[in-house]
PDB file of C-alpha atoms in Angstrom:
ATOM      1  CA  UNK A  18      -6.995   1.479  -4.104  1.00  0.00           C
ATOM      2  CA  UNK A  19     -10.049   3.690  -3.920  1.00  0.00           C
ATOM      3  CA  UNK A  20     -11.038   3.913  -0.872  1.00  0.00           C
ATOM      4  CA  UNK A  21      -9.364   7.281   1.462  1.00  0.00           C
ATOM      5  CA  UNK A  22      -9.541   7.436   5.089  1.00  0.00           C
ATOM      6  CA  UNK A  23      -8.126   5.850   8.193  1.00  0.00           C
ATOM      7  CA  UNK A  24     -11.172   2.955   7.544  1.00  0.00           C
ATOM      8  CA  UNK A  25      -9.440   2.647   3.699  1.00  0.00           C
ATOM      9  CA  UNK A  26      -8.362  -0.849   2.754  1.00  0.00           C
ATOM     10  CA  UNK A  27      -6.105  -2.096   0.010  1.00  0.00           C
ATOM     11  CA  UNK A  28      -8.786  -3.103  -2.005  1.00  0.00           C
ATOM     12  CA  UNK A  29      -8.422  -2.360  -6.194  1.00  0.00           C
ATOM     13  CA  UNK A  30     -10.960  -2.838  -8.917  1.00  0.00           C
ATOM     14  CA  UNK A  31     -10.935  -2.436 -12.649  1.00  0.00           C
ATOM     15  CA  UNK A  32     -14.269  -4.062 -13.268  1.00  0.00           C
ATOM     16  CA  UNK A  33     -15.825  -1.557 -11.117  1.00  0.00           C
ATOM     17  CA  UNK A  34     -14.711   2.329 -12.303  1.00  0.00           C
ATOM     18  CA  UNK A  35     -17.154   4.243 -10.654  1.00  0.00           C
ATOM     19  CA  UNK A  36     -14.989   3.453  -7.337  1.00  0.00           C
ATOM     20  CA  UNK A  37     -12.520   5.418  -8.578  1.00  0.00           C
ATOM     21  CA  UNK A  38     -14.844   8.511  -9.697  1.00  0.00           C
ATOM     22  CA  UNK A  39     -14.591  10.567  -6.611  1.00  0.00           C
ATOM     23  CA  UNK A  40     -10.717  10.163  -6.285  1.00  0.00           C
ATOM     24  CA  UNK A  41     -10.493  10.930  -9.479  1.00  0.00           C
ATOM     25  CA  UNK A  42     -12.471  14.728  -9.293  1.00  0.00           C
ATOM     26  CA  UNK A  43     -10.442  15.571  -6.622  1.00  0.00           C
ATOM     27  CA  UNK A  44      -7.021  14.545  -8.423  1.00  0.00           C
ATOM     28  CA  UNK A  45      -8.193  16.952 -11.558  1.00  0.00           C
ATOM     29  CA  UNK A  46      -9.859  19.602  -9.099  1.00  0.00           C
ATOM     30  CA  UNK A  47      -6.008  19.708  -6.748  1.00  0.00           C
ATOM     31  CA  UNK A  48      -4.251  19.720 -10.438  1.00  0.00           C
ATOM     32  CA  UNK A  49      -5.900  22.405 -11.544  1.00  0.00           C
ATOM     33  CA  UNK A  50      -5.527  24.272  -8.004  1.00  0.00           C
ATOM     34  CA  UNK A  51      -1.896  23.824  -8.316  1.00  0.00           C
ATOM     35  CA  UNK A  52      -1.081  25.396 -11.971  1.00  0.00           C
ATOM     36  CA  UNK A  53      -3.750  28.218 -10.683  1.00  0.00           C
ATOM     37  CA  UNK A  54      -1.034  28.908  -7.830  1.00  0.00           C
ATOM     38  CA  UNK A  55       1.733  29.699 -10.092  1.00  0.00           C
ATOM     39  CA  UNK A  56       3.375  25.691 -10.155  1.00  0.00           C
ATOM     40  CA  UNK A  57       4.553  23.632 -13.027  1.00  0.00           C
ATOM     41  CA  UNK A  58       4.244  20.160 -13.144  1.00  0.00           C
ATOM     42  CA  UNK A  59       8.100  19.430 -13.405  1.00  0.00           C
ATOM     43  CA  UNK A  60      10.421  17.597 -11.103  1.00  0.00           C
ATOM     44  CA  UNK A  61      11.702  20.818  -9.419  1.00  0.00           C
ATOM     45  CA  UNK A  62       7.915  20.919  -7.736  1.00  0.00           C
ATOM     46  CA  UNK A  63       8.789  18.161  -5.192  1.00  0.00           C
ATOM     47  CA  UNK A  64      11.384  20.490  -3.606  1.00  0.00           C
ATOM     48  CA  UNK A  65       8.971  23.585  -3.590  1.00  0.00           C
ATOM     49  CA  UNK A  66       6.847  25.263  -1.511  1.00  0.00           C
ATOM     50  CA  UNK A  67       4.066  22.786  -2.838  1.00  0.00           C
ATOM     51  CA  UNK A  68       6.067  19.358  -1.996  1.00  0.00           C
ATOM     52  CA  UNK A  69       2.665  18.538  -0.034  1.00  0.00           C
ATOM     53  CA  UNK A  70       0.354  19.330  -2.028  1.00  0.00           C
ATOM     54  CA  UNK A  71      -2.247  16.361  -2.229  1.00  0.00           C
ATOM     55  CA  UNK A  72      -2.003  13.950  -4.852  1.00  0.00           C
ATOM     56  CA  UNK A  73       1.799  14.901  -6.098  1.00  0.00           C
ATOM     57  CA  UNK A  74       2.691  11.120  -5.721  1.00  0.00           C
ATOM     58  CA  UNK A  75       0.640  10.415  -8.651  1.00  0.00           C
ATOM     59  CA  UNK A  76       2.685  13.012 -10.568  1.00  0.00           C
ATOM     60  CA  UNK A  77       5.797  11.594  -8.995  1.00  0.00           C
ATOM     61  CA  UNK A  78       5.246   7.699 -10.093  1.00  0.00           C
ATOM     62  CA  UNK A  79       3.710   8.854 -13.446  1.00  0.00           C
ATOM     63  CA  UNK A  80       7.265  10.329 -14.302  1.00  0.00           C
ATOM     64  CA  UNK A  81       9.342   7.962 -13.134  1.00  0.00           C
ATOM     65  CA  UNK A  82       7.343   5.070 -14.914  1.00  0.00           C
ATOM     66  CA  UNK A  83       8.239   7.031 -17.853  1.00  0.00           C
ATOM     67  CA  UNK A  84      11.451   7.467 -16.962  1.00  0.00           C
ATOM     68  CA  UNK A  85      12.697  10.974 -16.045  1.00  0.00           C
ATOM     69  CA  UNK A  86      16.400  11.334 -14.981  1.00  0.00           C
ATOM     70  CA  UNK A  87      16.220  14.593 -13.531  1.00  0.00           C
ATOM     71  CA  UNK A  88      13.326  13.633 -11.412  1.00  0.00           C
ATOM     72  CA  UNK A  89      15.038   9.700 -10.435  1.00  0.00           C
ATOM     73  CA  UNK A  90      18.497  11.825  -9.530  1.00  0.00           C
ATOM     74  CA  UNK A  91      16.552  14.180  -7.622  1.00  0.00           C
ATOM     75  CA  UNK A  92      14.434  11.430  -5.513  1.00  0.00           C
ATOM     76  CA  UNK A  93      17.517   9.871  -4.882  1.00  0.00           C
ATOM     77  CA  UNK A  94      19.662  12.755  -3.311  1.00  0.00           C
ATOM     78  CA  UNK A  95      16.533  13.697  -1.042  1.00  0.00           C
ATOM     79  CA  UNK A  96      16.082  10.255   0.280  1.00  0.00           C
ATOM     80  CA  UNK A  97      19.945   9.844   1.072  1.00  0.00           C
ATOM     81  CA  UNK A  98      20.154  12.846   2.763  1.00  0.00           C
ATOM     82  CA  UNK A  99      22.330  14.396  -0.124  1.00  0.00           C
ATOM     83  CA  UNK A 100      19.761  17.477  -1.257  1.00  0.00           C
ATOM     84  CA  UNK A 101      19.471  20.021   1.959  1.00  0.00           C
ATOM     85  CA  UNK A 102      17.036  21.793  -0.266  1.00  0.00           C
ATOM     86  CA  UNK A 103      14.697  19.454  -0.385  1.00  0.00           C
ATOM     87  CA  UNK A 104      12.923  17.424   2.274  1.00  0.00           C
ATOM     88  CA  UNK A 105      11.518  14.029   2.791  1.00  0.00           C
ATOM     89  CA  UNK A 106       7.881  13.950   2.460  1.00  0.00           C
ATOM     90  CA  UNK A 107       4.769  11.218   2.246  1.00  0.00           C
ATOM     91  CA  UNK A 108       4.534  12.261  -1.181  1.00  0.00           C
ATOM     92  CA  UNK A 109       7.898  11.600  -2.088  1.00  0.00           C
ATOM     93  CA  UNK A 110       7.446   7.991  -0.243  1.00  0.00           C
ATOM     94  CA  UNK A 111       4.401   7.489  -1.748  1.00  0.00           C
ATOM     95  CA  UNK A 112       5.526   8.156  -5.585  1.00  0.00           C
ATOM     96  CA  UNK A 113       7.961   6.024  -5.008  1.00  0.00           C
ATOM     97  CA  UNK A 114       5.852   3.142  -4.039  1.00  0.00           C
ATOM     98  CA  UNK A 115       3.083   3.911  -6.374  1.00  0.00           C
ATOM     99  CA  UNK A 116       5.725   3.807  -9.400  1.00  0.00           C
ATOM    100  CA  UNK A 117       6.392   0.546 -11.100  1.00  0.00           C
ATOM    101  CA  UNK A 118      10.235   0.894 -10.983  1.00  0.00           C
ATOM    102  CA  UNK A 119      12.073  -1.874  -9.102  1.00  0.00           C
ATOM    103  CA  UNK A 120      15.019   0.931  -8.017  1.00  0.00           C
ATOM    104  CA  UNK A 121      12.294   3.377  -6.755  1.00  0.00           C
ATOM    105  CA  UNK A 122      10.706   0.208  -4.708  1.00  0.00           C
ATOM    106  CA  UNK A 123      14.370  -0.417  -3.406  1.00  0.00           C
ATOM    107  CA  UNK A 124      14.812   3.111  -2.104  1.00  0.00           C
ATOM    108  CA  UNK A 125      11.736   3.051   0.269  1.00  0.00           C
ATOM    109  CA  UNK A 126      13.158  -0.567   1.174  1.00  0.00           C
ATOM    110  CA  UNK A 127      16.637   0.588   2.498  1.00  0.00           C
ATOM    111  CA  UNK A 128      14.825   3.565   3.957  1.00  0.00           C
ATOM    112  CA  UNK A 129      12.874   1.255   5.624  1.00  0.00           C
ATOM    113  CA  UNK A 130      15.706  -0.747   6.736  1.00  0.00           C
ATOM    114  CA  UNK A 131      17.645   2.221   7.903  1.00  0.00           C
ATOM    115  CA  UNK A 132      15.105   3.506  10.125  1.00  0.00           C
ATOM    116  CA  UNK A 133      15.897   1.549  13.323  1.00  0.00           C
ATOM    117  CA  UNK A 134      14.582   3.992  15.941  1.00  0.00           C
ATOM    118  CA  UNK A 135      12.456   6.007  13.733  1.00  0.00           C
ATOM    119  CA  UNK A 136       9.155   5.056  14.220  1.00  0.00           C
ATOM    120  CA  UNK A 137       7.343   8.165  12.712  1.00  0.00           C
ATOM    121  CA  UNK A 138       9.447   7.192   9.663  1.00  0.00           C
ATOM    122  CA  UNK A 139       8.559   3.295  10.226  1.00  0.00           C
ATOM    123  CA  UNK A 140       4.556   4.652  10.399  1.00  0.00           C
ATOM    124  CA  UNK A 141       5.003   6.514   7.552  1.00  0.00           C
ATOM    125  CA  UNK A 142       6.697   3.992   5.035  1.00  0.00           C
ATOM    126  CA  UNK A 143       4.467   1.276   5.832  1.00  0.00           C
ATOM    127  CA  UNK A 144       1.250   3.011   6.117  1.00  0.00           C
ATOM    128  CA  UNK A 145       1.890   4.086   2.198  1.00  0.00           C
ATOM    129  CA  UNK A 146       2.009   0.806   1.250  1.00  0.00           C
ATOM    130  CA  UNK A 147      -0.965   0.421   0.757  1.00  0.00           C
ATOM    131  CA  UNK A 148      -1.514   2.668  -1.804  1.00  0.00           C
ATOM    132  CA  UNK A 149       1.700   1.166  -3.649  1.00  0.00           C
ATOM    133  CA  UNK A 150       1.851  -0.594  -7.272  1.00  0.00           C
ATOM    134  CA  UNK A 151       1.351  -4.391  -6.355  1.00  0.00           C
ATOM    135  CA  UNK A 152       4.938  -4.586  -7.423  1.00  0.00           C
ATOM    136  CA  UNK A 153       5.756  -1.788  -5.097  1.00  0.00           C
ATOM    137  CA  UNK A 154       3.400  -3.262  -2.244  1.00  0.00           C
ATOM    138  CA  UNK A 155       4.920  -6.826  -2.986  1.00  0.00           C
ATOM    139  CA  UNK A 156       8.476  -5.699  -2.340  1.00  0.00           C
ATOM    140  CA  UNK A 157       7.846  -3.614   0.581  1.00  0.00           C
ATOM    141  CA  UNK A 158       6.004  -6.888   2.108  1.00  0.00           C
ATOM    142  CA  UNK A 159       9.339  -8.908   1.802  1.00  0.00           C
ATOM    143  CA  UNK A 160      11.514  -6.705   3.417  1.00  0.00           C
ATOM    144  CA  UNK A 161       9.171  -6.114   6.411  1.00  0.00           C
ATOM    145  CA  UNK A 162       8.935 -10.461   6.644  1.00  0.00           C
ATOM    146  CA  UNK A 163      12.102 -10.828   5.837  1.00  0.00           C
ATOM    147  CA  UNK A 164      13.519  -8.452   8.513  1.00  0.00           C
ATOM    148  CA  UNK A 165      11.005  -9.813  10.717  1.00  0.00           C
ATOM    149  CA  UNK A 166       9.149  -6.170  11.360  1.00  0.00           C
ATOM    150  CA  UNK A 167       6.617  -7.331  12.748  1.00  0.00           C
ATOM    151  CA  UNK A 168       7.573  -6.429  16.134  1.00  0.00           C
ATOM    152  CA  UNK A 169       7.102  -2.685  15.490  1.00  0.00           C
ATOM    153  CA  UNK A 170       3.534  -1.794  16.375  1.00  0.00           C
ATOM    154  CA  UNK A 171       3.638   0.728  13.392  1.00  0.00           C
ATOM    155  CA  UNK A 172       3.991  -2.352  11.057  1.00  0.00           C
ATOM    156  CA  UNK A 173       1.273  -3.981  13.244  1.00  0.00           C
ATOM    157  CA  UNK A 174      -0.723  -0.471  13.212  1.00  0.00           C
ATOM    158  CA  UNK A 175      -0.442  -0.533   9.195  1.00  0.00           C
ATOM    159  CA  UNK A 176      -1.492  -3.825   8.785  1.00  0.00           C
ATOM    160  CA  UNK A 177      -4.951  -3.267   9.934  1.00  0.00           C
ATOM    161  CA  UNK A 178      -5.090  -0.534   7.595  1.00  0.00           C
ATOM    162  CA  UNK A 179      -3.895  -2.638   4.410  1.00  0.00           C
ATOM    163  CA  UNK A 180      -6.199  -5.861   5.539  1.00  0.00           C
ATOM    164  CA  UNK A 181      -9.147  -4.164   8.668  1.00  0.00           C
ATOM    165  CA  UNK A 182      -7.156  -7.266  10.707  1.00  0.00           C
ATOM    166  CA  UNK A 183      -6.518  -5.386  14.235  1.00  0.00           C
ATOM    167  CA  UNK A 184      -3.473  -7.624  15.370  1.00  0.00           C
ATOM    168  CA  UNK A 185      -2.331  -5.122  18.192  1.00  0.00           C
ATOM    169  CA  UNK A 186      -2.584  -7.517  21.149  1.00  0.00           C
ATOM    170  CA  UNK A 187      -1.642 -10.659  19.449  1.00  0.00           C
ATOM    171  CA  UNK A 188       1.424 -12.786  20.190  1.00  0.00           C
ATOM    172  CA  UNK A 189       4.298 -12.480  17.961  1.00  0.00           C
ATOM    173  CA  UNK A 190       3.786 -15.667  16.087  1.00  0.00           C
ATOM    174  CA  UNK A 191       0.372 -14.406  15.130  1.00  0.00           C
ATOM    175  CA  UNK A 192       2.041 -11.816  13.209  1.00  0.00           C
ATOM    176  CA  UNK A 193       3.907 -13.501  11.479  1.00  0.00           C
ATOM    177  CA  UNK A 194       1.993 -16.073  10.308  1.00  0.00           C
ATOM    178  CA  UNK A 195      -0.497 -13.622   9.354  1.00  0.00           C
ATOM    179  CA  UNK A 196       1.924 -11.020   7.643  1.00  0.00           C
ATOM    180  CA  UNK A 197       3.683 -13.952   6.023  1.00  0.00           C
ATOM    181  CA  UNK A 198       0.474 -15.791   5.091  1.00  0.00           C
ATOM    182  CA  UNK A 199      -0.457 -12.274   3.144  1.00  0.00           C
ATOM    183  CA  UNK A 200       3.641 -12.279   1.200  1.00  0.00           C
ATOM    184  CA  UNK A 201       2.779 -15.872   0.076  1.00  0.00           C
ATOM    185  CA  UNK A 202      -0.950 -15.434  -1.007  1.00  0.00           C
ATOM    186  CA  UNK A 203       0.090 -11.934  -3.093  1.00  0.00           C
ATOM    187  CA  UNK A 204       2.664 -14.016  -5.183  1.00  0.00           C
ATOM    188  CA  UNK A 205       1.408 -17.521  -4.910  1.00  0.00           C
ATOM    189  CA  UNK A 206      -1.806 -18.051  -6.370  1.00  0.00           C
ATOM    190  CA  UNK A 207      -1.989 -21.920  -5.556  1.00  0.00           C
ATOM    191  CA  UNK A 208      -1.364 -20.287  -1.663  1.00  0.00           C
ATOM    192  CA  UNK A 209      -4.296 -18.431  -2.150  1.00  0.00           C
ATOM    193  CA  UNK A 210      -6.880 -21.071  -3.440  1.00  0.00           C
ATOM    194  CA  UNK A 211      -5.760 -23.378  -0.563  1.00  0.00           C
ATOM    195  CA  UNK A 212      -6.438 -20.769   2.012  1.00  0.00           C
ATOM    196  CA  UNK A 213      -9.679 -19.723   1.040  1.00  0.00           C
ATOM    197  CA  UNK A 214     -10.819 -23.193   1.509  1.00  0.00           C
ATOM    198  CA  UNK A 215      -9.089 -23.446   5.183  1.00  0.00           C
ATOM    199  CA  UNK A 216     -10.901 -23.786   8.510  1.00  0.00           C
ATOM    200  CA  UNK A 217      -8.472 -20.858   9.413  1.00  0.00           C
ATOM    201  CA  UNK A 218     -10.081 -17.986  10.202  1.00  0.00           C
ATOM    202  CA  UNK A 219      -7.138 -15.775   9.876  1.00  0.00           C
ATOM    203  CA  UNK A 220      -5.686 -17.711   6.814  1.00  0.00           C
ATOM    204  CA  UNK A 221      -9.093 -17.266   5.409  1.00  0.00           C
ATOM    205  CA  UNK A 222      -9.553 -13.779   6.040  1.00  0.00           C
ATOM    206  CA  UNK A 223      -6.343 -12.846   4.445  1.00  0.00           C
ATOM    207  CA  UNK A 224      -6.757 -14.867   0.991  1.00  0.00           C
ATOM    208  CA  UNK A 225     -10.003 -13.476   0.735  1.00  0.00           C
ATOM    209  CA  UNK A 226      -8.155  -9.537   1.125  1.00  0.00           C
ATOM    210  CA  UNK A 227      -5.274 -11.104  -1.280  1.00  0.00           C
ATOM    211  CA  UNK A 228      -7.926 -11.816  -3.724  1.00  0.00           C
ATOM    212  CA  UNK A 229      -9.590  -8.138  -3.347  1.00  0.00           C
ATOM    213  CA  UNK A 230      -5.991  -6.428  -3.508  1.00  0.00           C
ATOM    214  CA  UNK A 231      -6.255  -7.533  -7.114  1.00  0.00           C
ATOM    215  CA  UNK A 232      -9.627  -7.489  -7.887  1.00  0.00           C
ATOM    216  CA  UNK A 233     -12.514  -6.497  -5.552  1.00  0.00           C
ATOM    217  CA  UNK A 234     -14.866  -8.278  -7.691  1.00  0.00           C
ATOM    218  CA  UNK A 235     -13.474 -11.764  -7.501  1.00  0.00           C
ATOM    219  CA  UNK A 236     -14.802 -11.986  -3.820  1.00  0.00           C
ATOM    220  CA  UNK A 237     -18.465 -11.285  -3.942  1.00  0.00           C
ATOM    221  CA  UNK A 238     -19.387 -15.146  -4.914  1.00  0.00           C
ATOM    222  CA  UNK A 239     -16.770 -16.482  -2.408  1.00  0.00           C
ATOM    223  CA  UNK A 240     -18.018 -14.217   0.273  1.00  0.00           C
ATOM    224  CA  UNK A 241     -21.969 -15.262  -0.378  1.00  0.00           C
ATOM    225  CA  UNK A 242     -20.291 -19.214  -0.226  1.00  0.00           C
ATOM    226  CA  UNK A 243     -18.827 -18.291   2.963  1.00  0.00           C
ATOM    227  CA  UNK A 244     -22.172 -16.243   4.559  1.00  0.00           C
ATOM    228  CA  UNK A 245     -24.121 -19.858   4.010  1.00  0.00           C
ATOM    229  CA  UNK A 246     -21.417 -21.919   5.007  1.00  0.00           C
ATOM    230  CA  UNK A 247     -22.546 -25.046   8.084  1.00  0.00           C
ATOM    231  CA  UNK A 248     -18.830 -23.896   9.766  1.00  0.00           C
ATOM    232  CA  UNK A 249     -19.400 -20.932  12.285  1.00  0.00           C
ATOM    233  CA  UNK A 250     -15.976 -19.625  11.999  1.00  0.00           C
ATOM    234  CA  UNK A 251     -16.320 -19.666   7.643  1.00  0.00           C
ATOM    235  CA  UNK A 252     -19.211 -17.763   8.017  1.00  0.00           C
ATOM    236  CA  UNK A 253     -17.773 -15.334  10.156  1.00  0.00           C
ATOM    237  CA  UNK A 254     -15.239 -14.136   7.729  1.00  0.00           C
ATOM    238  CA  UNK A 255     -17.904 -14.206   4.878  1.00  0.00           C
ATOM    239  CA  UNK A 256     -20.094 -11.795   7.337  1.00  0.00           C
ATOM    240  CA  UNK A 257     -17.315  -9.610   8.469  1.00  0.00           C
TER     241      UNK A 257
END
């Protein structure tokens, strides 16, 4: 994704690079800041005095993707509680996500699970996501349907900051269908078609942010269909 900010969506776009320019200034400009303090870009950094320093994720998943075991073993002690030396933090979470490595993805997952009461941790997990590989994202999405998390407003919370879909006062069966709707449009593409021609606004909203999670791009002619649409409630997603 390229957008930053509590108004960020999960939108991604290759077609487009300039997006990314920004982002991608202040990743080089924090990289450089961070060999200039006296770091080293190697895995004991995540258990350092700069574990928080912005934009160590992207270090994180770039290792594991190429697969580092002294990094994987020490990811895995910190996130079961079995380092005391290091501690869990959003960058960790977000490496993890951002990295296309099934085991990484399952980590977050359990942590997920495991965090029953923990609703800081609940926030935290889930409002990474978005910024996830779409493998990472994809498998995050079917634990939280699965598990039926979508009666913890932090899931609720996040999921207006993945889609701009404020669900905080709907009725649980909104939620799900909408959360659900979003699992089966993200890995059925047949899903998605079908939805973007529905007289569902919700159903219609979310195939259209399906279709920008992959590619940004694809939605400008469906949006300008939608703006000129006869159907008030079409034309209201394509204006939104």
């Amino acid at each position: 994704p390229y957008s930053i900010g509590t108004a960020r969506r999960s939108y991604r776009s290759s077609e487009e690079s300039r997006v990314h320019l920004r982002q991608n200034v202040d990743r080089l400009h924090h990289a450089l800041h961070l060999i200039a303090h006296g770091f080293n870009w190697q895995p004991d950094v995540i258990v350092s005095e700069a574990a928080n320093h912005p934009y160590l994720h992207d270090y994180i998943a770039y290792v594991l993707d190429r697969g580092n075991p002294v990094l994987s073993a020490k990811l895995q002690e910190i996130v079961t509680g079995d380092n005391h030396n290091g501690k869990l933090t959003r960058n960790i979470i977000k490496g993890l996500l951002m990295s296309h490595r099934p085991e990484a993805h399952r980590l977050v997952g359990n942590l997920l699970t495991a965090a029953r009461l923990q609703e800081g941790l609940r926030q935290t997990i889930a409002e990474s996501m978005d910024e996830a590989s779409r493998e990472g994202f994809i498998y995050m999405l079917k634990v939280i349907v699965d598990q039926e998390m979508w009666r913890f407003s932090s899931i609720v919370r996040a999921f207006g900051v993945w889609t701009g879909l404020p669900l905080e006062a709907a009725k649980p069966a909104v939620l799900k269908k909408c959360l659900t709707a979003a699992y089966d449009c993200l890995t059925n593409p047949s899903t998605c078609i079908h939805y973007l021609d529905s007289e569902d606004s919700q159903l219609l909203y979310i195939a259209l942010w399906a279709t920008a999670f992959d590619e940004l791009e694809n939605t400008k002619r469906k949006i300008v269909e939608l703006s000129q649409s006869d159907s008030k409630y079409r034309k209201i997603v394509g204006l939104q």
